[in-house]
Amino acid sequence: MEAELKIIRKYCGDIGERIRVCREEQIARTLKACLCRELEMNCSSESVHVFLTKYVDDIIRNVFDANGKNRFLEVHND
């Protein structure tokens, strides 16, 4: 796990920070697709790719509410 995370950080930067600045979940999902492409161009390890997918999904689940809004950027009056 630590080795995979090190590779991901090398090629994708601080994913948590990148996800947390997205206002909506759909934007974060688009970013996830971009991160996966970035990693594919630089790393051929399937285990790292699987780890990235799960890692980003966990971050997204923690950052966005049921309406797809970022919990931490602002208060939403829905």
Short mmCIF file of C-alpha atoms in Angstrom, two decimals:
data_model
loop_
_atom_site.label_atom_id
_atom_site.label_comp_id
_atom_site.label_asym_id
_atom_site.label_seq_id
_atom_site.Cartn_x
_atom_site.Cartn_y
_atom_site.Cartn_z
CA MET A 1 0.00 0.00 0.00
CA GLU A 2 2.74 2.47 0.89
CA ALA A 3 4.65 1.68 -2.31
CA GLU A 4 1.54 2.26 -4.42
CA LEU A 5 0.82 5.54 -2.64
CA LYS A 6 4.39 6.71 -3.22
CA ILE A 7 4.07 6.05 -6.97
CA ILE A 8 0.70 7.78 -7.11
CA ARG A 9 2.06 10.84 -5.31
CA LYS A 10 5.01 10.96 -7.69
CA TYR A 11 2.84 11.06 -10.82
CA CYS A 12 -0.42 12.61 -9.56
CA GLY A 13 0.59 14.89 -6.70
CA ASP A 14 -1.56 15.41 -3.63
CA ILE A 15 -4.81 13.82 -4.75
CA GLY A 16 -6.65 14.67 -1.55
CA GLU A 17 -5.94 18.36 -2.04
CA ARG A 18 -6.88 18.21 -5.72
CA ILE A 19 -10.23 16.56 -4.90
CA ARG A 20 -11.01 18.89 -1.98
CA VAL A 21 -10.92 21.98 -4.23
CA CYS A 22 -13.65 20.57 -6.49
CA ARG A 23 -17.06 22.13 -5.75
CA GLU A 24 -19.10 19.21 -7.05
CA GLU A 25 -18.67 15.46 -7.14
CA GLN A 26 -19.03 15.31 -10.93
CA ILE A 27 -15.98 17.55 -11.30
CA ALA A 28 -14.07 15.30 -8.90
CA ARG A 29 -15.08 12.25 -10.98
CA THR A 30 -13.76 13.97 -14.10
CA LEU A 31 -10.54 14.71 -12.22
CA LYS A 32 -10.37 11.03 -11.24
CA ALA A 33 -10.46 10.06 -14.93
CA CYS A 34 -7.64 12.51 -15.64
CA LEU A 35 -5.60 11.15 -12.75
CA CYS A 36 -6.05 7.61 -14.05
CA ARG A 37 -4.83 8.68 -17.50
CA GLU A 38 -1.84 10.49 -15.98
CA LEU A 39 -0.89 7.37 -14.08
CA GLU A 40 -1.40 5.07 -17.07
CA MET A 41 1.09 7.10 -19.09
CA ASN A 42 3.77 6.65 -16.43
CA CYS A 43 3.08 3.38 -14.66
CA SER A 44 2.05 -0.01 -16.02
CA SER A 45 1.38 -1.71 -12.67
CA GLU A 46 -2.20 -2.96 -12.48
CA SER A 47 -2.09 -3.04 -8.68
CA VAL A 48 -1.20 0.67 -8.58
CA HIS A 49 -4.08 1.46 -10.94
CA VAL A 50 -6.54 -0.49 -8.78
CA PHE A 51 -5.21 1.20 -5.65
CA LEU A 52 -5.61 4.65 -7.27
CA THR A 53 -9.23 3.96 -8.16
CA LYS A 54 -10.11 2.85 -4.63
CA TYR A 55 -8.07 5.63 -3.03
CA VAL A 56 -9.77 8.38 -5.06
CA ASP A 57 -13.22 6.86 -4.52
CA ASP A 58 -12.62 6.90 -0.75
CA ILE A 59 -11.59 10.55 -0.84
CA ILE A 60 -14.60 11.48 -2.96
CA ARG A 61 -16.93 9.62 -0.58
CA ASN A 62 -15.51 11.59 2.36
CA VAL A 63 -15.55 15.01 0.67
CA PHE A 64 -18.97 15.07 -1.02
CA ASP A 65 -22.44 14.85 0.47
CA ALA A 66 -25.41 12.87 -0.88
CA ASN A 67 -26.22 15.77 -3.24
CA GLY A 68 -22.72 15.75 -4.72
CA LYS A 69 -21.70 19.01 -3.01
CA ASN A 70 -18.35 19.52 -1.29
CA ARG A 71 -18.90 19.41 2.46
CA PHE A 72 -15.90 21.57 3.21
CA LEU A 73 -15.99 24.48 0.76
CA GLU A 74 -19.16 26.22 1.86
CA VAL A 75 -22.49 25.78 3.53
CA HIS A 76 -25.20 24.69 1.10
CA ASN A 77 -28.76 25.84 1.59
CA ASP A 78 -30.71 23.13 -0.21
#
